[in-house]
Amino acid sequence: MSLTATGVGSGLDIESLVTKLMEAERVPKEQQMLSRETKLSSDISGLAQLKGSLSELQTSLASANSLATYQQRNASSNQASKVGVAASSAASVGEYAVSVQTRASAQSLAVRETFSTVNETVGTGTLTFTFGTTAYTTHASDSTQDTYDSFVAQAGVSSKTVTIDSGNNTLSGVRDAINNAAIGVSAAIVKTGSAYRLLISSTSTGADNSLEISVTDTGDSNNTDSNGLSRLAFNTSVGTANVHQTVNAADAAFTVNGLSLASASNTVSDVIDGLTLTLKDTTTTTATVSVTDNTSGVKTALNTFVDGYNSLVTTLDDLTGYDFATKKGGALQGDFSVLSIMSQLRTVLGSAADNFSGTYARLAELGITALSDGKLSIDDTKLSAALTASYDEVTAVLTRFAQGSEGSGLGSVVATSSVAVGQYAVAISSLATSGSKTSSALSVPITINSSNDTLTVTVDGTASGTITISSASYGSLTALATELQAKINADSTLRSASKAATVSVNGSSLKITSNAVGSSSVIQLANGSGDTTLTCLLYT
């Protein structure tokens, strides 16, 4: 048999008594720790809410505090299907009357030879494409009677070469070789009845972007006949015998406020500063293009900011307030950090913009004021008046805004957030210039013949080959300047180096100017072998 004794010697339940005494000691401690844990959890939750609300405020401020919002220009056209428009921050507010007479076109050429299949051999050698202006006369009814009058190479644009060998010498191979070269020329094969022909086009519109095609035919070594690869030649030597023009390269013709203008492209971005016009179709009536500031966008941005700020105030009221009904305080009631944040925010919102003074320097002067509950309100009438009266001052109050003083000579000034607020003295001692050579005073007519028709021109360190001026009696300096410029810019060496020059009439002198600027921009001249060209043109 077994014997069990509890409460040794006294009949007391010692084990139960000890357990209860330990629990009595532990419970207050646990409750204290639980209370502290609950408080810490509440603080952490409150701080997380505070952080989230501050982050949301920062997000809501992004657009209102961005210079891009204020510099944005809104553009519209009352004939958007004919004249499209887009504006950058550089565009001036206003209206423009635009009419389109003709759109720019890209030159298209057709090879006269027909091929029985796309796999028929064309020939081997090289195709050299030069961009420039083609003078071409189209016959009214018979393309075989078209005439190739002349070609002037485009200044500063190098010629491009495509190699045709045994691996790509078929009709389809030539097409693919041209297209794969990605040189601004496209090719396509069209079927005419049971035969195939090759079309070659410039990918760029404009009179200066037509094509001259020179061929080096390695098949029969004849670069201008109607056999082999030379069947694709289109230049002054071959004329229209092998290739004829189906669409001429032309500039767009249009007017802005009655001023007649031209553009090589139907997308025009260099006529009105900051404005891009897209010439989609010819117009029968004048289109009105309007450019306005971004007042509506600014108002939207400011309303977004005010909503964000008011949301923060609501969150902070909940976190720091006291609910008399439930007799509970907010998670961060009495927290010094929260009170400090709100105080700093109110101070900033009530202060004038740093380093700026004007009619409008504070948010309150723009119509953004605090209500009795600490939230912000926008007076739209007052804000509209401020934007109308001084859009730039509103911009300066709300963003990091940089501007040169009147008459400073500075164009646009851009400041990033890393630039300290303040004033900076900027002195412009000189602007970059282009190298040039100007002749002494000339008198016309000027006769150019075999004794004075050649010279070399060095442009920005690149020496041309021998340049030959066409022999003639030039009755005007303008005609001679045009001829000299065309011949300089057609030089293959200069073109390969993307060097170009402009020849202009400067009073009674001829001035040759590099198209580049800076210290490396230089023009140097030398006579051709045995010639007296520089003496004739009075260059010393």
XYZ file of C-alpha atoms in Angstrom:
540
model
C 0.000 0.000 0.000
C 1.119 3.651 -0.561
C 1.050 6.663 1.761
C 0.413 10.251 0.487
C 1.004 13.235 2.710
C 0.288 16.882 1.689
C 0.874 19.809 4.011
C 3.501 17.929 5.879
C 2.839 17.833 9.569
C 0.136 20.526 9.578
C -2.634 19.466 7.256
C -2.005 22.668 5.163
C -1.912 22.648 1.292
C 1.542 24.191 1.070
C 1.885 23.697 -2.708
C -1.335 25.598 -3.455
C -0.489 28.302 -0.961
C 2.961 28.911 -2.495
C 1.538 28.957 -6.023
C -1.055 31.584 -5.078
C 1.486 33.727 -3.294
C 3.742 33.664 -6.401
C 0.830 34.600 -8.648
C -0.034 37.489 -6.337
C 3.524 38.767 -6.742
C 3.637 38.233 -10.497
C 0.327 39.714 -11.641
C 1.064 43.377 -10.811
C 4.428 43.103 -12.488
C 2.898 41.525 -15.569
C 0.168 44.154 -15.687
C 2.792 46.875 -15.378
C 4.831 45.369 -18.190
C 1.706 44.860 -20.292
C 0.720 48.466 -19.709
C 4.164 49.642 -20.810
C 4.036 47.346 -23.861
C 0.628 48.725 -24.794
C 1.928 52.280 -24.398
C 5.014 51.532 -26.507
C 2.882 49.864 -29.180
C 0.600 52.877 -29.200
C 3.594 55.226 -29.501
C 5.076 53.195 -32.315
C 1.738 53.101 -34.120
C 1.296 56.837 -33.633
C 4.783 57.607 -34.893
C 4.147 55.390 -37.922
C 0.964 57.369 -38.654
C 2.897 60.621 -38.234
C 5.634 59.455 -40.583
C 3.062 58.338 -43.160
C 1.214 61.664 -43.003
C 4.432 63.651 -43.339
C 5.404 61.507 -46.334
C 1.984 62.161 -47.897
C 2.456 65.902 -47.308
C 5.830 65.769 -49.038
C 4.237 63.981 -52.004
C 1.405 66.505 -52.194
C 3.966 69.337 -52.225
C 6.058 67.935 -55.102
C 4.130 69.557 -57.951
C 3.474 72.843 -56.125
C 7.184 73.132 -55.317
C 8.437 72.171 -58.808
C 9.603 74.915 -61.159
C 8.440 72.785 -64.106
C 4.825 73.262 -63.013
C 5.098 77.034 -63.324
C 7.217 77.060 -66.459
C 4.930 74.685 -68.336
C 3.175 76.255 -71.291
C -0.107 74.967 -72.675
C -0.597 75.205 -76.420
C -3.629 74.571 -78.588
C -4.678 74.940 -82.207
C -8.186 75.595 -83.471
C -7.305 73.430 -86.500
C -5.464 70.591 -84.763
C -6.013 68.228 -87.712
C -3.998 70.575 -89.937
C -1.622 72.384 -87.564
C -0.524 70.585 -84.409
C 1.324 72.435 -81.660
C 3.381 71.694 -78.542
C 5.075 74.207 -76.243
C 8.079 74.070 -73.956
C 8.801 76.373 -71.028
C 10.655 78.734 -73.407
C 7.481 79.610 -75.339
C 6.017 83.068 -74.874
C 2.357 83.419 -73.987
C 0.353 84.684 -76.952
C -1.460 83.808 -80.174
C -0.077 83.089 -83.640
C -1.832 82.936 -86.997
C -0.495 79.992 -89.036
C -1.305 78.961 -92.598
C 0.207 76.054 -94.542
C 0.634 76.324 -98.313
C 2.640 73.124 -98.938
C 4.053 70.359 -96.770
C 7.672 69.211 -96.924
C 8.284 66.108 -99.025
C 11.072 63.543 -99.324
C 12.612 62.686 -102.684
C 11.739 59.325 -104.197
C 13.573 57.762 -107.146
C 12.662 54.855 -109.433
C 15.240 52.636 -111.135
C 14.226 52.283 -114.784
C 15.507 48.708 -115.176
C 12.970 45.958 -114.523
C 13.870 42.562 -113.073
C 12.139 39.233 -113.654
C 12.489 38.123 -110.006
C 13.640 39.648 -106.752
C 16.531 37.176 -106.809
C 17.906 38.425 -110.126
C 21.495 39.675 -109.951
C 21.926 43.456 -110.094
C 25.723 43.814 -109.892
C 28.573 44.403 -107.467
C 30.536 47.432 -106.297
C 29.692 50.381 -104.053
C 26.795 52.821 -103.903
C 27.681 56.281 -102.589
C 24.798 58.453 -101.409
C 25.306 62.195 -101.059
C 22.631 64.468 -99.630
C 22.001 67.888 -101.103
C 19.833 69.895 -103.485
C 18.934 68.530 -106.898
C 17.877 70.830 -109.720
C 15.577 68.606 -111.782
C 13.166 69.328 -114.622
C 10.244 66.944 -115.030
C 8.740 66.433 -118.471
C 4.972 66.796 -118.553
C 4.282 63.303 -119.897
C 7.492 61.344 -120.554
C 9.950 60.642 -117.739
C 12.636 59.624 -120.253
C 12.790 63.264 -121.225
C 13.288 64.538 -117.672
C 16.566 66.426 -117.184
C 19.006 66.293 -114.298
C 20.236 69.898 -114.197
C 22.635 70.119 -111.245
C 23.370 69.016 -107.690
C 24.755 70.949 -104.692
C 25.943 68.833 -101.768
C 24.615 69.649 -98.299
C 27.164 71.449 -96.125
C 28.742 69.497 -93.281
C 27.052 66.169 -94.110
C 29.349 63.362 -95.196
C 28.507 60.955 -98.016
C 27.489 57.412 -97.113
C 28.650 54.241 -98.859
C 26.969 50.843 -99.152
C 28.976 47.849 -100.385
C 27.313 45.365 -102.723
C 29.177 42.050 -103.098
C 28.435 38.460 -104.033
C 26.483 37.999 -100.803
C 23.914 40.721 -101.465
C 24.029 41.457 -105.198
C 20.441 40.420 -105.979
C 17.559 42.878 -106.206
C 16.320 41.940 -102.740
C 19.904 41.887 -101.460
C 20.529 45.445 -102.669
C 17.287 46.580 -101.070
C 18.204 44.996 -97.737
C 21.780 46.310 -97.847
C 20.546 49.886 -98.293
C 17.938 49.576 -95.547
C 20.264 47.813 -93.104
C 22.905 50.526 -93.544
C 20.578 52.993 -91.739
C 22.086 56.000 -93.526
C 18.953 58.042 -94.171
C 18.051 56.173 -97.367
C 15.323 53.579 -97.785
C 14.710 51.097 -100.592
C 11.650 49.110 -101.623
C 10.762 46.645 -104.379
C 7.501 47.175 -106.276
C 5.866 44.764 -108.678
C 4.741 46.208 -112.022
C 2.846 43.543 -113.911
C 5.124 40.517 -114.000
C 8.334 42.484 -113.383
C 9.979 44.145 -110.369
C 11.525 47.581 -109.921
C 13.553 49.215 -107.161
C 12.480 52.453 -105.488
C 15.042 54.491 -103.540
C 14.002 57.333 -101.236
C 15.485 59.780 -98.789
C 14.093 59.261 -95.300
C 14.275 63.005 -94.600
C 12.052 65.655 -96.097
C 13.310 68.958 -97.453
C 14.940 70.289 -100.596
C 18.427 69.887 -99.093
C 17.889 66.188 -98.438
C 17.577 64.890 -101.986
C 19.971 62.190 -103.166
C 22.884 61.906 -105.539
C 23.819 58.257 -106.198
C 27.317 57.534 -107.467
C 28.367 54.008 -108.360
C 31.685 52.195 -108.451
C 30.814 49.184 -110.608
C 33.269 46.315 -110.045
C 31.484 44.173 -112.619
C 32.377 45.875 -115.908
C 34.253 48.861 -114.345
C 31.864 51.241 -116.128
C 30.148 53.438 -113.573
C 27.662 55.188 -115.842
C 26.343 52.640 -118.352
C 23.065 50.737 -118.204
C 24.613 47.441 -117.080
C 25.382 45.988 -113.677
C 25.273 48.112 -110.538
C 25.618 51.354 -112.514
C 21.929 50.960 -113.382
C 21.342 52.583 -109.960
C 23.416 55.712 -110.716
C 21.678 59.089 -110.436
C 24.002 62.074 -110.832
C 25.128 64.755 -113.267
C 27.265 62.266 -115.220
C 24.418 59.817 -115.866
C 21.465 62.162 -115.687
C 18.072 60.444 -115.820
C 19.112 57.585 -118.105
C 19.053 54.904 -115.390
C 17.025 56.447 -112.572
C 14.324 59.092 -112.609
C 12.650 61.154 -109.919
C 9.058 60.306 -109.000
C 8.682 62.689 -106.039
C 10.764 65.818 -105.661
C 12.309 66.873 -102.373
C 10.669 70.078 -101.216
C 10.540 72.334 -98.189
C 7.298 73.135 -96.442
C 5.916 76.599 -97.208
C 3.888 78.281 -94.470
C 3.277 81.639 -92.807
C 3.281 82.782 -89.196
C 1.480 86.069 -88.557
C 1.736 86.780 -92.286
C 5.500 86.169 -92.505
C 6.386 83.654 -95.237
C 8.635 80.850 -93.975
C 10.068 77.539 -95.147
C 11.124 74.361 -93.362
C 12.841 71.167 -94.464
C 10.636 69.263 -92.038
C 6.910 69.208 -91.340
C 7.823 69.344 -87.653
C 8.956 72.927 -87.153
C 10.707 73.769 -83.879
C 13.124 76.540 -84.870
C 10.784 79.324 -85.954
C 9.078 80.384 -82.724
C 11.190 79.947 -79.601
C 9.827 77.138 -77.447
C 7.052 76.222 -79.881
C 6.874 73.143 -82.116
C 4.442 73.252 -85.022
C 3.419 70.070 -86.821
C 2.277 70.796 -90.360
C -0.235 68.011 -90.953
C -2.112 69.370 -93.957
C -2.513 72.483 -96.084
C -4.946 75.057 -94.750
C -7.678 76.995 -96.536
C -8.184 79.376 -93.628
C -5.663 80.631 -91.089
C -5.229 78.451 -88.020
C -4.955 80.121 -84.619
C -2.296 78.726 -82.311
C -2.625 79.798 -78.676
C 0.006 79.584 -75.949
C -1.056 80.097 -72.342
C 0.685 79.823 -69.003
C -0.090 76.927 -66.679
C -2.487 78.756 -64.350
C -4.875 75.822 -64.164
C -1.996 73.434 -63.453
C -0.633 75.707 -60.718
C -4.055 75.876 -59.046
C -4.383 72.103 -59.178
C -0.922 71.702 -57.635
C -1.680 74.157 -54.821
C -5.019 72.511 -54.061
C -3.262 69.140 -53.873
C -0.768 70.615 -51.408
C -3.496 72.184 -49.263
C -5.407 68.877 -49.183
C -2.206 67.108 -48.135
C -1.508 69.634 -45.386
C -5.061 69.491 -44.066
C -4.897 65.701 -43.982
C -1.748 66.004 -41.832
C -3.513 68.392 -39.452
C -6.398 65.932 -39.075
C -3.985 63.088 -38.323
C -2.055 65.166 -35.759
C -5.277 66.270 -34.053
C -6.197 62.616 -33.633
C -2.744 61.680 -32.364
C -2.353 64.557 -29.901
C -5.943 65.347 -28.877
C -8.159 64.166 -26.012
C -11.567 62.533 -26.419
C -13.720 63.652 -23.459
C -16.412 61.124 -24.345
C -14.106 58.138 -24.087
C -11.740 59.888 -21.703
C -8.804 58.781 -23.801
C -5.922 60.808 -25.188
C -4.280 60.372 -28.566
C -1.299 58.073 -28.983
C 1.124 61.025 -29.074
C -0.654 63.411 -26.720
C 1.871 65.810 -25.234
C 4.700 64.521 -27.409
C 7.222 67.349 -27.791
C 8.444 66.202 -31.203
C 4.964 66.401 -32.703
C 4.330 69.840 -31.234
C 7.702 71.015 -32.560
C 6.959 69.733 -36.070
C 3.623 71.538 -36.205
C 5.169 74.734 -34.881
C 7.907 74.672 -37.538
C 5.396 73.989 -40.308
C 3.196 76.906 -39.240
C 6.242 79.187 -39.075
C 7.369 78.239 -42.593
C 3.897 78.634 -44.076
C 3.544 82.075 -42.549
C 7.001 83.379 -43.526
C 8.086 85.296 -46.602
C 10.043 83.403 -49.263
C 13.786 83.350 -48.553
C 15.791 86.109 -50.240
C 12.754 87.432 -52.078
C 10.671 90.531 -51.695
C 7.846 91.625 -53.907
C 4.172 92.404 -54.021
C 3.575 88.744 -53.316
C 6.049 87.131 -50.933
C 3.903 85.024 -48.570
C 1.307 82.313 -49.040
C -1.288 84.523 -47.351
C -0.730 87.168 -50.035
C -1.540 84.511 -52.638
C -4.810 83.658 -50.901
C -3.579 80.612 -48.954
C -4.412 81.234 -45.296
C -4.884 79.252 -42.072
C -8.357 78.729 -40.574
C -9.179 78.674 -36.873
C -8.740 74.885 -36.763
C -5.210 75.138 -38.161
C -6.122 73.907 -41.632
C -5.395 75.840 -44.821
C -7.892 77.389 -47.218
C -7.443 78.839 -50.717
C -9.182 82.010 -51.810
C -9.428 81.293 -55.553
C -10.244 84.902 -56.419
C -7.167 86.185 -54.641
C -4.926 83.467 -56.105
C -6.208 84.157 -59.634
C -5.490 87.858 -59.195
C -1.932 87.140 -58.051
C -1.263 84.783 -60.989
C -2.612 87.368 -63.412
C -0.745 90.293 -61.896
C 2.651 88.632 -61.433
C 2.990 85.018 -62.452
C 6.767 85.128 -61.889
C 6.376 86.374 -58.300
C 4.034 83.498 -57.499
C 6.631 81.171 -59.012
C 9.392 82.721 -56.900
C 7.420 82.357 -53.669
C 6.738 78.676 -54.173
C 9.831 77.344 -55.958
C 13.577 77.708 -56.343
C 13.488 80.356 -59.040
C 16.605 81.814 -60.717
C 16.538 84.892 -62.900
C 19.142 87.233 -64.312
C 18.736 90.925 -63.609
C 17.380 93.124 -66.379
C 20.087 93.979 -68.909
C 22.476 91.372 -67.481
C 23.030 89.730 -70.846
C 22.086 86.334 -69.457
C 19.568 84.259 -71.341
C 17.919 81.497 -69.353
C 19.123 80.667 -65.832
C 18.485 77.225 -64.353
C 18.947 76.413 -60.656
C 18.765 73.001 -59.018
C 17.904 72.291 -55.401
C 21.624 72.030 -54.572
C 22.169 75.752 -55.239
C 22.063 77.870 -52.086
C 19.527 80.690 -51.934
C 21.207 84.011 -52.613
C 22.480 86.432 -55.219
C 25.421 85.694 -57.504
C 27.459 88.122 -59.579
C 28.095 86.893 -63.129
C 30.360 88.746 -65.573
C 30.418 87.919 -69.290
C 33.729 88.956 -70.795
C 33.158 87.509 -74.278
C 30.989 85.096 -76.236
C 32.237 82.192 -78.322
C 32.874 83.206 -81.937
C 33.524 81.484 -85.260
C 36.791 81.635 -87.173
C 36.590 83.568 -90.456
C 38.496 85.210 -93.288
C 37.345 88.448 -94.899
C 38.657 89.770 -98.194
C 39.599 93.345 -98.941
C 37.048 95.477 -100.771
C 36.143 93.914 -104.127
C 34.671 95.416 -107.253
C 32.593 93.547 -109.822
C 32.645 92.029 -112.314
C 35.168 89.456 -111.115
C 36.489 87.148 -113.779
C 37.402 83.595 -112.820
C 39.372 81.552 -115.343
C 41.977 78.786 -115.448
C 44.577 81.046 -113.829
C 42.641 81.824 -110.676
C 39.978 79.144 -110.232
C 41.498 76.798 -107.631
C 42.215 77.044 -103.907
C 42.261 74.937 -100.740
C 40.332 75.802 -97.603
C 41.184 74.560 -94.128
C 38.127 74.488 -91.867
C 38.738 73.888 -88.147
C 42.012 72.088 -88.859
C 40.777 69.933 -91.765
C 42.253 70.834 -95.157
C 40.083 70.419 -98.219
C 41.123 68.921 -101.504
C 41.555 71.256 -104.468
C 38.407 73.374 -104.841
C 37.661 74.598 -108.348
C 35.452 77.651 -108.830
C 33.436 77.638 -112.043
C 34.966 79.889 -114.680
C 32.699 82.883 -115.339
C 32.431 86.634 -115.127
C 30.620 87.180 -111.820
C 28.555 90.361 -111.976
C 27.620 90.286 -108.275
C 29.377 89.306 -105.061
C 26.277 87.327 -104.068
C 26.633 85.039 -107.083
C 30.320 84.491 -106.364
C 29.615 83.854 -102.652
C 26.976 81.260 -103.566
C 29.358 79.499 -105.958
C 32.270 79.511 -103.486
C 30.138 78.223 -100.600
C 28.680 75.429 -102.728
C 32.121 74.269 -103.864
C 33.646 74.412 -100.367
C 30.852 72.420 -98.799
C 30.844 69.859 -101.618
C 34.479 68.936 -100.936
C 34.593 65.253 -99.971
C 37.367 65.660 -97.385
C 35.529 68.387 -95.508
C 32.267 66.474 -95.754
C 33.824 63.312 -94.350
C 35.021 65.343 -91.345
C 31.610 67.068 -91.034
C 33.215 70.462 -91.545
C 31.396 73.277 -93.293
C 31.609 77.015 -93.911
C 29.319 79.870 -94.844
C 30.332 82.444 -97.454
C 28.577 85.785 -97.151
C 28.786 89.274 -98.582
C 30.104 91.696 -95.978
C 29.756 95.158 -97.480
C 31.978 94.982 -100.541
C 33.943 91.966 -99.236
C 33.536 88.207 -99.180
C 33.584 86.624 -95.723
C 34.197 82.885 -95.226
C 33.054 81.750 -91.758
C 33.358 78.359 -90.081
C 30.041 76.858 -89.003
C 31.610 75.922 -85.644
C 32.403 78.177 -82.679
C 35.205 78.266 -80.138
C 38.974 78.422 -80.125
C 39.296 75.530 -82.596
C 37.130 77.322 -85.161
C 39.580 78.497 -87.846
C 39.513 79.313 -91.567
C 42.745 79.169 -93.583
C 43.125 79.681 -97.347
C 45.769 78.738 -99.888
C 46.091 79.044 -103.655
C 45.685 76.023 -105.859
C 48.834 74.896 -107.641
C 50.138 77.670 -109.903
C 47.021 79.827 -109.459
C 46.515 83.383 -108.168
C 43.018 82.848 -106.740
C 43.634 84.579 -103.414
C 45.102 87.602 -105.170
C 42.052 87.803 -107.418
C 39.687 87.552 -104.435
C 41.862 89.942 -102.367
C 42.485 87.581 -99.481
C 45.707 88.365 -97.676
